[in-house]
Amino acid sequence: MEQTELDQLLSKMTLDEKIDQLLQLTGEFFESEDVVTGPTSYLGLTQETVDLTGSSLNVVGAKKLNHIQKQYLEKNSHKIPLLFMADIINGYKTVFPIPLAQGCTFNPELVEKSAAVAAKESSASGLHVTFSPMVDLVRDPRWGRVMESTGEDTYLNGVLGRAMVRGYQGESLLESGTIASCVKHFAAYGAPAGGRDYNTVDLSERTLREDYLPAYKETIDEGCELVMTAFNTVDGIPATANKTLMNDILRGEWGFDGVLISDYAAIAELMTHGVADDEKEAARLAIEAGVDIDMMTSIYVKNLKRLVEEGVIPEKLINDSTMRVLQLKNKLGLFENPYRDASEELEKELLLCDDHRCLSREIAGESIVLLKNDGVLPLQKQNQKLAFIGPYVDNTSLSGLWSIHSDKETVVTVKQAVLDKIGEADVSFAKGCEILNPGVLIGGFGGEPTVGPNDSVAAQEDLKEALQLAEKADVVVLALGEHVVQSGEGGSRAEITLPEIQLDLLRKIHAVNHKIIVVLFNGRPLDLREVHEKASAVVEAWFPGTEGGHAVADVLFNDVNPSGKLSMSFPYSVGQIPIHYNMFNTGRPFKKGNEGNRFASRYTDIPNEAFYPFGFGLSYTSFEYFGLTLDKASMSSEEVLTASVTVKNTGAYTGKETVQLYIQDLVGSVVRPLKELKGFKKISLEPGEAQTVTFEITEEMLKFYTASKKWESEAGKFKVFIGPDSCIEDFVEFTLVK
Ligand code: GLC
């Protein structure tokens, strides 16, 4: 449709019909008539309202959605198609590693390909929009949703957020196999006080603009079609009613003219937060903040008309929001083809096809991070008695909490993958223990709560069998981890160690065999001090997705040389949080070797540094960096500085290395971080091969939110670091002359 036709359509719509386009309901409302009067009667919706709803969420499947769309259009006098949205966070039926793991690949090309596959599969199943990418900056692993982010670095989140938008949306949403993307959660949902989900976010404007906002803007500059509001407050005002965030920054400064959707029932929560006295006030606050779609409440449909008729809000606000929704539907080509890609034949061809599984296996392999290895890895494929023990040895729950549209039985377990790779000779398997301690209860995620099983007889049997196998093995591979519901939405934890029952298994196995490789399946950085102390090797596999077992086996047996680099710091203990690599120096920095100095910014009981730092990850080979140079010692704003370093593979295996560029601004009108990631390049080197890697440094890269509240650079000295992780100390200096 042309814009003029959309304008004509809008002009023919009644106020009720326009407002109904701003309502989003879950799928069950379209699958049976009695939902209105049944469990969701509290919403006070009429069937007529449901029949005019603008969009639906989290109902999937070509056959089902085509049926819903057909029925819906028959009732819609203007033939405005229904929009189908869902949480396709790390894949649809072919599930990829959780985003925190994808961040560890430092591979935007792979991340883009994964998003493109997710789009192909979900659009074949009738979906039009995904509630992804989530680019919330995360510095607190107590927060369960760190698993959905690509990590603690603003630059990395921006690069990978752009890659996901490209993957989902392709060149045009009129092309098949694409879906519109929705960046979330705007803004700064990743900074809740105490790491407690939905809690207050209280940041200075500088921290907000410097660290938390840029990644959202990157995705919008990449063409992301929708933005989702965050549950939290920002500067005392819930994001969903925050005019500064939505009108001034998002739509004003950034020029975003797409659809702004609330998070689930977030408009109703304006009353719970205490900024709206009643639903009418909540409706006003949200629509005035430019929120177009009301996800899963009836506040808009029950109050906006009254607000217009009473002259409290101009009808223009409704018209603008409705037009943005119509324009999104138009960009997707839904007026011409309301059924778009939805096809059962296409589903059969695409969902979980070999190519998609191969990609999932590839990106999972690159997301795995080798954190420790005393030489026990890689494993041999024969002549080694191997015992695979732990609750994650034969477990299909490898896809993370948001894999709600996938099927566990399609997941390859570690056990299956090992048998595929080396057969059953010389290898044994045992669960050893449950994931959770007996009786531990964790709230459900759309289902029943999870409770740690309490069968002491079975537990004793499991442990006994495991210890017998461990005693006889040359090497034990311990597959441990968090329960999948321990991370993700609502999954905040005050302690971040492995469940005690698993640490107990580690201790008992360590007592009979010191050759232990711990493979971890978890959704957040953990306190791994005891694991590190007792294990000969530590492999971080996160929740690797459908092909997770194969990817882990590929790495353990060196069919894939691990190359992952941490996208988020692992603290020594929860007491260090918030911890991230790009801290400020403070006026009293603690200097190693000066342990006697009490009056420094330090702990008396643990080090300041992360246990495993951002950007860190080992390989089976080794890399040497040398010859860090700049092509000039100073640069003007118009010039480009070239930094280069030579990297050599000094080990025995071909390996991939992510070469990381960090810059430090030594003096600014405000304090500046000790390091900031400003670039990275992932290279592959044969044994003995060396490659010179160069980075161009521009004035744009040196800009920050200065004391005068402008985004600009300031003249002065800078340090350039190029190395394997954020702990690199070698540097060269240059001066920016203005
Ligand atoms: C949830 C999440 C959000 C998700 C939405 C729809 O509460 O906060 O990330 O996209 O609801 O499921």
Coordinates of C-alpha atoms in Angstrom, one line a residue, residues 294-700:
D294 CA -0.5 -2.1 25.0
M295 CA 0.7 -5.7 25.5
M296 CA -1.8 -7.8 27.3
T297 CA -3.9 -5.3 29.3
S298 CA -7.2 -3.7 28.3
I299 CA -6.2 -0.3 29.6
Y300 CA -5.9 1.3 26.2
V301 CA -9.1 -0.1 24.8
K302 CA -11.1 0.8 28.0
N303 CA -9.7 4.3 28.5
L304 CA -8.3 6.0 25.4
K305 CA -11.6 6.8 23.8
R306 CA -12.8 8.4 27.0
L307 CA -9.6 10.5 27.3
V308 CA -10.1 11.8 23.7
E309 CA -13.8 12.5 24.2
E310 CA -13.0 14.4 27.4
G311 CA -10.4 16.4 25.6
V312 CA -7.6 15.1 27.9
I313 CA -5.6 13.8 25.0
P314 CA -5.7 14.8 21.3
E315 CA -7.0 12.2 18.9
K316 CA -3.8 12.8 17.0
L317 CA -1.9 10.7 19.5
I318 CA -4.2 7.8 18.7
N319 CA -3.9 8.5 14.9
D320 CA -0.1 8.6 15.1
S321 CA 0.1 5.3 17.1
T322 CA -2.4 3.6 14.8
M323 CA -0.6 4.8 11.7
R324 CA 2.7 3.4 13.0
V325 CA 1.1 0.0 13.5
L326 CA -0.5 0.1 10.0
Q327 CA 2.8 1.1 8.5
L328 CA 4.6 -1.8 10.1
K329 CA 1.9 -4.2 8.7
N330 CA 2.4 -2.5 5.4
K331 CA 6.2 -2.9 5.5
L332 CA 5.7 -6.6 6.0
G333 CA 3.4 -6.7 2.9
L334 CA 0.5 -8.0 5.0
F335 CA -2.2 -6.0 3.2
E336 CA -1.2 -7.6 -0.1
N337 CA -0.5 -11.0 1.4
P338 CA -1.8 -11.5 5.0
Y339 CA -0.4 -15.0 5.1
R340 CA 3.1 -14.0 4.0
D341 CA 5.4 -17.0 4.4
A342 CA 3.2 -19.2 6.6
S343 CA 3.3 -22.6 5.0
E344 CA 3.2 -26.1 6.4
E345 CA 5.3 -27.3 3.4
L346 CA 7.9 -24.6 4.1
E347 CA 7.9 -25.6 7.7
K348 CA 8.6 -29.2 6.8
E349 CA 11.5 -28.1 4.5
L350 CA 13.1 -25.6 6.9
L351 CA 12.5 -26.4 10.5
L352 CA 15.6 -28.1 12.0
C353 CA 16.9 -28.9 8.5
D354 CA 20.5 -30.1 8.4
D355 CA 21.9 -26.8 7.3
H356 CA 20.3 -25.1 10.3
R357 CA 21.6 -27.7 12.7
C358 CA 25.1 -27.4 11.2
L359 CA 25.0 -23.6 11.8
S360 CA 23.7 -24.1 15.4
R361 CA 26.6 -26.6 16.0
E362 CA 29.1 -24.1 14.5
I363 CA 28.1 -21.1 16.5
A364 CA 27.8 -23.2 19.7
G365 CA 31.3 -24.4 19.1
E366 CA 32.5 -20.8 18.8
S367 CA 30.6 -19.7 21.9
I368 CA 32.3 -22.3 24.2
V369 CA 35.0 -20.7 26.4
L370 CA 38.0 -22.7 27.7
L371 CA 38.6 -21.1 31.1
K372 CA 41.3 -23.5 32.4
N373 CA 43.3 -26.3 31.0
D374 CA 46.4 -27.9 32.6
G375 CA 46.9 -30.1 29.6
V376 CA 44.2 -32.6 30.2
L377 CA 42.4 -31.3 27.1
P378 CA 41.9 -32.1 24.3
L379 CA 40.7 -35.7 24.9
Q380 CA 41.9 -38.6 22.8
K381 CA 39.3 -40.5 20.8
Q382 CA 40.7 -43.8 21.8
N383 CA 43.0 -45.4 24.4
Q384 CA 41.6 -43.3 27.2
K385 CA 39.0 -44.5 29.7
L386 CA 36.5 -41.7 30.0
A387 CA 33.7 -41.3 32.5
F388 CA 31.1 -38.7 31.7
I389 CA 29.3 -37.9 34.9
G390 CA 26.8 -35.2 36.0
P391 CA 23.2 -34.1 35.6
Y392 CA 24.0 -32.5 32.3
V393 CA 25.5 -35.7 30.7
D394 CA 22.2 -37.0 29.4
N395 CA 20.1 -33.9 29.5
T396 CA 18.2 -32.2 26.7
S397 CA 17.6 -29.0 28.6
L398 CA 20.4 -27.2 26.8
S399 CA 18.6 -24.3 25.1
G400 CA 17.9 -21.7 27.8
L401 CA 14.7 -20.4 29.2
W402 CA 13.4 -18.6 26.0
S403 CA 13.5 -21.7 23.8
I404 CA 9.7 -21.9 24.5
H405 CA 8.8 -22.7 20.8
S406 CA 11.3 -25.5 20.4
D407 CA 11.1 -29.2 21.4
K408 CA 13.5 -30.7 23.8
E409 CA 13.5 -34.1 22.1
T410 CA 15.3 -32.4 19.1
V411 CA 18.3 -31.5 21.3
V412 CA 21.5 -33.5 21.1
T413 CA 22.8 -34.4 24.5
V414 CA 26.4 -34.7 25.5
K415 CA 26.0 -38.4 25.9
Q416 CA 24.6 -38.9 22.4
A417 CA 27.2 -36.7 20.9
V418 CA 30.1 -38.6 22.6
L419 CA 28.7 -41.9 21.4
D420 CA 28.3 -40.4 17.9
K421 CA 31.9 -39.3 18.0
I422 CA 33.9 -42.2 19.6
G423 CA 31.5 -45.1 20.0
E424 CA 30.9 -46.8 23.3
A425 CA 34.2 -48.5 23.9
D426 CA 36.2 -47.1 26.9
V427 CA 33.5 -44.6 27.8
S428 CA 30.9 -44.7 30.6
F429 CA 28.1 -42.4 31.7
A430 CA 26.3 -41.6 35.0
K431 CA 24.1 -38.8 36.3
G432 CA 25.8 -38.6 39.7
C433 CA 23.3 -36.3 41.2
E434 CA 20.3 -34.1 40.4
I435 CA 20.8 -30.5 39.3
L436 CA 19.1 -28.9 42.3
N437 CA 19.4 -29.7 46.0
P438 CA 16.4 -31.7 47.3
G439 CA 13.3 -29.6 48.0
V440 CA 14.7 -26.4 46.4
L441 CA 11.7 -24.7 44.8
I442 CA 11.9 -22.3 41.9
G443 CA 8.9 -20.5 40.4
G444 CA 7.7 -21.8 37.0
F445 CA 8.1 -20.0 33.7
G446 CA 4.6 -20.4 32.2
G447 CA 4.3 -23.8 33.9
E448 CA 4.6 -25.6 37.2
P449 CA 7.3 -24.6 39.7
T450 CA 10.6 -26.6 39.6
V451 CA 11.5 -28.5 42.7
G452 CA 14.7 -30.3 43.5
P453 CA 13.9 -34.1 43.6
N454 CA 14.0 -35.6 47.1
D455 CA 14.6 -39.3 46.6
S456 CA 17.4 -40.1 48.9
V457 CA 17.7 -43.8 47.8
A458 CA 18.0 -42.9 44.2
A459 CA 20.5 -40.1 45.1
Q460 CA 22.7 -42.6 46.9
E461 CA 22.6 -45.0 44.0
D462 CA 23.4 -42.3 41.6
L463 CA 26.4 -41.1 43.6
K464 CA 27.7 -44.6 44.2
E465 CA 27.5 -45.5 40.5
A466 CA 29.3 -42.2 39.6
L467 CA 32.1 -42.8 42.1
Q468 CA 32.7 -46.3 40.9
L469 CA 33.1 -45.1 37.3
A470 CA 35.3 -42.1 38.4
E471 CA 37.7 -44.4 40.2
K472 CA 38.2 -46.6 37.1
A473 CA 38.5 -43.7 34.6
D474 CA 41.6 -42.1 33.3
V475 CA 39.7 -38.8 33.0
V476 CA 36.3 -37.7 34.3
V477 CA 34.2 -35.2 32.4
L478 CA 31.8 -33.6 34.9
A479 CA 28.8 -32.0 33.1
L480 CA 27.4 -29.6 35.7
G481 CA 25.4 -26.4 35.7
E482 CA 22.4 -24.3 36.8
H483 CA 18.9 -25.5 36.3
V484 CA 17.5 -23.7 33.2
V485 CA 14.9 -21.9 35.4
Q486 CA 17.7 -20.5 37.6
S487 CA 18.4 -17.9 35.0
G488 CA 16.2 -15.9 32.5
E489 CA 13.2 -13.7 33.4
G490 CA 12.4 -13.9 37.1
G491 CA 15.6 -15.9 37.7
S492 CA 17.6 -13.6 40.0
R493 CA 20.0 -15.3 42.5
A494 CA 21.6 -13.8 45.5
E495 CA 24.3 -16.5 45.5
I496 CA 26.0 -17.4 42.2
T497 CA 27.7 -20.7 42.9
L498 CA 26.7 -24.1 41.4
P499 CA 24.0 -25.9 43.4
E500 CA 25.6 -27.4 46.5
I501 CA 24.6 -30.9 45.5
Q502 CA 26.8 -30.6 42.4
L503 CA 29.7 -29.1 44.3
D504 CA 29.4 -32.1 46.7
L505 CA 29.6 -34.4 43.7
L506 CA 32.7 -32.6 42.5
R507 CA 34.4 -32.9 45.9
K508 CA 33.6 -36.6 46.1
I509 CA 34.9 -37.3 42.6
H510 CA 38.0 -35.2 43.2
A511 CA 38.7 -37.5 46.2
V512 CA 39.0 -40.5 43.9
N513 CA 40.3 -38.9 40.7
H514 CA 42.1 -35.7 40.1
K515 CA 41.8 -35.7 36.3
I516 CA 38.5 -33.8 36.1
I517 CA 37.2 -31.7 33.2
V518 CA 34.2 -29.6 34.3
V519 CA 31.8 -28.6 31.5
L520 CA 29.3 -26.0 32.6
F521 CA 25.8 -25.3 31.4
N522 CA 24.6 -22.1 32.9
G523 CA 22.9 -18.8 32.1
R524 CA 25.2 -16.4 34.0
P525 CA 28.7 -15.9 35.2
L526 CA 29.2 -18.0 38.4
D527 CA 31.5 -18.0 41.4
L528 CA 33.8 -20.8 40.1
R529 CA 36.6 -20.6 42.7
E530 CA 36.1 -24.2 44.0
V531 CA 35.5 -25.6 40.5
H532 CA 38.7 -23.9 39.3
E533 CA 40.7 -25.3 42.2
K534 CA 39.5 -28.9 41.8
A535 CA 39.3 -29.2 38.0
S536 CA 42.1 -29.8 35.6
A537 CA 40.1 -28.0 33.0
V538 CA 37.0 -25.8 33.0
V539 CA 34.9 -25.5 29.8
E540 CA 32.1 -22.9 29.8
A541 CA 29.3 -24.2 27.4
W542 CA 26.5 -21.9 28.6
F543 CA 23.1 -23.1 27.2
P544 CA 24.4 -24.0 23.7
G545 CA 21.1 -25.0 22.0
T546 CA 19.8 -27.8 19.8
E547 CA 23.3 -29.0 18.8
G548 CA 24.8 -28.3 22.2
G549 CA 26.0 -31.9 22.8
H550 CA 27.7 -32.1 19.5
A551 CA 29.4 -28.7 20.0
V552 CA 30.7 -29.7 23.4
A553 CA 32.1 -33.0 22.1
D554 CA 33.6 -31.2 19.1
V555 CA 35.6 -29.0 21.6
L556 CA 36.5 -31.8 24.1
F557 CA 38.0 -33.9 21.3
N558 CA 39.5 -30.9 19.4
D559 CA 37.4 -31.2 16.3
V560 CA 36.8 -27.6 17.2
N561 CA 39.6 -25.7 18.9
P562 CA 37.8 -23.5 21.5
S563 CA 38.0 -19.8 20.6
G564 CA 35.3 -18.2 22.8
K565 CA 36.1 -15.1 24.7
L566 CA 34.0 -14.1 27.8
S567 CA 31.3 -11.5 27.0
M568 CA 30.8 -10.9 30.7
S569 CA 33.2 -11.0 33.7
F570 CA 33.1 -13.9 36.2
P571 CA 33.6 -12.4 39.7
Y572 CA 35.5 -14.1 42.5
S573 CA 32.4 -13.8 44.6
V574 CA 29.0 -12.2 44.6
G575 CA 30.5 -9.5 46.9
Q576 CA 32.4 -8.0 43.9
I577 CA 29.3 -7.2 42.0
P578 CA 28.8 -5.0 40.0
I579 CA 32.1 -5.8 38.3
H580 CA 33.1 -5.1 34.7
Y581 CA 36.4 -4.5 33.0
N582 CA 35.9 -0.9 32.1
M583 CA 35.9 0.6 35.6
F584 CA 37.3 4.0 36.6
N585 CA 40.7 4.4 38.2
T586 CA 39.4 6.2 41.4
G587 CA 41.6 8.5 43.4
R588 CA 43.2 5.7 45.3
P589 CA 43.7 2.7 42.9
F590 CA 45.0 -0.4 44.5
K591 CA 48.3 -1.4 43.0
K592 CA 49.4 -5.1 43.1
G593 CA 52.5 -5.5 45.2
N594 CA 51.3 -2.8 47.5
E595 CA 49.2 -5.2 49.7
G596 CA 50.2 -3.3 52.8
N597 CA 48.5 -0.1 51.7
R598 CA 45.2 -0.1 53.5
F599 CA 44.0 3.2 52.1
A600 CA 43.3 2.1 48.5
S601 CA 40.2 1.1 46.7
R602 CA 40.3 -2.6 47.5
Y603 CA 38.8 -5.5 49.4
T604 CA 40.7 -6.9 52.4
D605 CA 39.5 -10.5 51.6
I606 CA 39.5 -10.9 47.8
P607 CA 41.3 -9.3 44.8
N608 CA 39.7 -6.4 42.8
E609 CA 40.0 -8.1 39.5
A610 CA 37.5 -10.5 38.0
F611 CA 38.2 -14.2 38.5
Y612 CA 37.8 -14.7 34.8
P613 CA 37.9 -11.3 33.0
F614 CA 35.9 -9.9 30.1
G615 CA 37.5 -11.0 26.8
F616 CA 39.3 -13.9 28.3
G617 CA 39.3 -17.4 26.7
L618 CA 42.0 -20.1 26.2
S619 CA 42.8 -22.2 23.1
Y620 CA 44.4 -25.6 22.7
T621 CA 47.1 -23.7 20.9
S622 CA 48.9 -20.5 22.1
F623 CA 49.2 -17.1 20.6
E624 CA 52.0 -14.5 21.0
Y625 CA 51.4 -10.8 20.5
F626 CA 54.3 -8.5 19.5
G627 CA 55.2 -5.4 17.7
L628 CA 52.4 -3.1 18.8
T629 CA 52.9 0.1 16.9
L630 CA 51.0 3.2 15.7
D631 CA 51.7 4.8 12.4
K632 CA 52.0 8.2 14.1
A633 CA 52.3 9.6 17.6
S634 CA 49.5 12.2 17.2
M635 CA 46.3 12.7 15.2
S636 CA 43.9 15.6 14.4
S637 CA 40.2 15.1 14.4
E638 CA 40.2 14.7 10.6
E639 CA 43.0 12.1 10.6
V640 CA 43.0 8.3 11.0
L641 CA 45.6 6.6 13.2
T642 CA 46.5 3.0 12.3
A643 CA 47.5 0.7 15.1
S644 CA 49.0 -2.7 14.3
V645 CA 50.2 -5.7 16.1
T646 CA 51.6 -9.1 15.0
V647 CA 50.0 -12.2 16.3
K648 CA 51.7 -15.6 16.0
N649 CA 50.4 -19.1 16.6
T650 CA 53.1 -20.5 18.8
G651 CA 51.3 -23.8 19.6
A652 CA 50.6 -27.1 17.9
Y653 CA 47.1 -26.6 16.6
T654 CA 45.3 -24.3 14.2
G655 CA 43.3 -21.9 16.2
K656 CA 41.0 -18.8 16.1
E657 CA 41.9 -15.8 18.1
T658 CA 39.9 -12.6 18.8
V659 CA 42.3 -9.8 18.7
Q660 CA 40.9 -7.0 20.9
L661 CA 41.5 -3.2 20.6
Y662 CA 41.1 -1.2 23.8
I663 CA 41.7 2.5 24.2
Q664 CA 42.1 4.6 27.4
D665 CA 41.5 8.3 27.5
L666 CA 44.0 9.4 30.1
V667 CA 42.5 12.8 31.0
G668 CA 39.0 14.0 30.4
S669 CA 36.5 16.6 31.6
V670 CA 34.9 13.6 33.4
V671 CA 36.7 10.5 34.6
R672 CA 37.3 8.0 31.9
P673 CA 37.3 4.2 32.0
L674 CA 40.7 2.4 32.4
K675 CA 39.9 0.6 29.1
E676 CA 37.2 0.6 26.5
L677 CA 36.8 -2.0 23.8
K678 CA 36.8 -0.2 20.5
G679 CA 37.4 -3.0 18.0
F680 CA 38.0 -6.7 17.6
K681 CA 39.1 -9.0 14.8
K682 CA 38.8 -12.7 14.8
I683 CA 41.6 -14.4 12.9
S684 CA 42.6 -18.0 12.3
L685 CA 46.3 -19.0 12.3
E686 CA 48.0 -22.3 11.5
P687 CA 50.7 -23.5 13.9
G688 CA 53.7 -21.2 13.4
E689 CA 51.8 -18.7 11.3
A690 CA 51.9 -15.0 12.1
Q691 CA 49.6 -12.2 10.9
T692 CA 49.8 -8.5 11.4
V693 CA 46.4 -7.1 12.5
T694 CA 45.6 -3.5 12.0
F695 CA 42.9 -1.2 13.4
E696 CA 42.0 2.3 12.2
I697 CA 41.4 4.7 15.1
T698 CA 39.2 7.7 14.3
E699 CA 38.2 10.7 16.3
E700 CA 34.6 9.3 16.4

